[in-house]
Amino acid sequence: MKKRTKRLLAVPMLGIAFMGEELYRYVFCRKSSALFARLFDTKGHEANYYHVKDASADKLRKRYHEEYTMKSARGEELKGFYYPFGAKGKKIAFIIHGYRSDHADTAGMYYEYYKKRGIDVFCCDHTASGESKGNYIGFDILETKDCLQWIEFLKKKFGEDIQIILHGFSMGGATVMQMSSFCPSNVKFIIEDSGYENARASLDHQVGVLYQPLRWINKIFARYDLDDSDVVKSLEKSKIPMLFVHGKDDKLVPFENGPKLYEMYKGEKDCFFPSNTKHIESMYTSPELYAEKIDRFIAKYFD
C-alpha cells in the first residue's frame, strides 16, 4: 500500500517539476518553452504595427553596415552592428533592444530618424539574442555590463571624443537606466522607452508568487541574482540628462512605471507619455511628437 501511495504521489510531483522547468525556460532561456509560448504568447499590438516594425527590420538588415565581435566578461561572443550616416563615428545613437528581441527588430523603426540627422547608429544583439551567443537572458543585469563594454569598444574604435546617445527599449530601457550612473562623459543623454523599475515588477504578470523559486533556480544556472535588477539605485546617482517615454496603454510594462521613474529622477529630464499607445509604440503612434522631443535633446546636449 505504501509503495502504491508513493507511486501515486510521484506522478503529480513529476508534473510540477516538468511545468517548473518549462516556465523557467520560457522566461529565462534562449531556447524557450514551446508549451508556454503557445499558452501565453499573444499579439499585443494591432496588425499594422507588426507590419511596419517587421518591414523596417528587414530593410535595416539589408542596409550597408559593419559588424563587430566582442567577448563578454563571461566569455560569450557578442555581435555589434554599425550603420554609418556621415558622422564618422563621432556622433552615435546606441540603440538597445529589449526582451526576446534583436538589434534590427528594434533599431529598424529609428533608422530614418537618425539618418536624417546625420547621426550614426550602433546596435548590438544581447546575450542569448539574435546572432550573439549565450543561453540565458540577463534582465538588464548582464546587458548593462555588456553595453558598458560596448561603449569602451566604440571609444577605442572611433576615438575618445565621440558623443553617444543611449536609446533603450523595455528591458533595454531598464538597461540604459542601470548604465546611467556608470557611463563615461561620452554619453550626452539617455532615452529610456518603456523601461521598468526592476525585474520583479516586470516579471510579476508572468510568474507571480513563483518569483522567488525562479530567482534561486536562476542564480544556480545563469549565475546572477534577479534582485540586482533595480534601476532606482542608479537613477539616484546619475546626472545624465534623460528623456522618459512610456505609452499610456502599455499593459506589458504597466504605464505607472514611466511617471514613477520620471518623478524619482533628480537630473535634467523631460518626459513623453502619449495616449492610445501600447508597449514601445510611441514612434509608431506619435512619430512627429517623439522626434521633436529627441530633437530638443540633440540641440541642447550634443556639441
Short mmCIF file of N, CA and C in Angstrom, two decimals, residues 56 65 126 137 142 197 230:
data_model
loop_
_atom_site.label_atom_id
_atom_site.label_comp_id
_atom_site.label_asym_id
_atom_site.label_seq_id
_atom_site.Cartn_x
_atom_site.Cartn_y
_atom_site.Cartn_z
N SER A 56 10.54 47.44 -41.38
CA SER A 56 11.68 48.29 -41.01
C SER A 56 12.89 47.44 -40.63
N HIS A 65 26.31 48.04 -43.50
CA HIS A 65 26.72 48.16 -42.11
C HIS A 65 28.02 47.39 -41.89
N HIS A 126 21.98 41.33 -27.70
CA HIS A 126 22.34 40.99 -26.32
C HIS A 126 22.67 39.51 -26.20
N ILE A 137 18.91 34.92 -20.74
CA ILE A 137 18.59 36.35 -20.81
C ILE A 137 18.93 36.99 -19.47
N LEU A 142 23.03 41.45 -16.94
CA LEU A 142 24.12 41.10 -17.84
C LEU A 142 24.25 42.12 -18.97
N GLU A 197 11.02 49.38 -13.38
CA GLU A 197 11.75 49.73 -12.16
C GLU A 197 12.71 48.62 -11.74
N ASP A 230 17.58 46.65 -10.31
CA ASP A 230 16.88 47.73 -9.61
C ASP A 230 17.46 49.05 -10.10
#
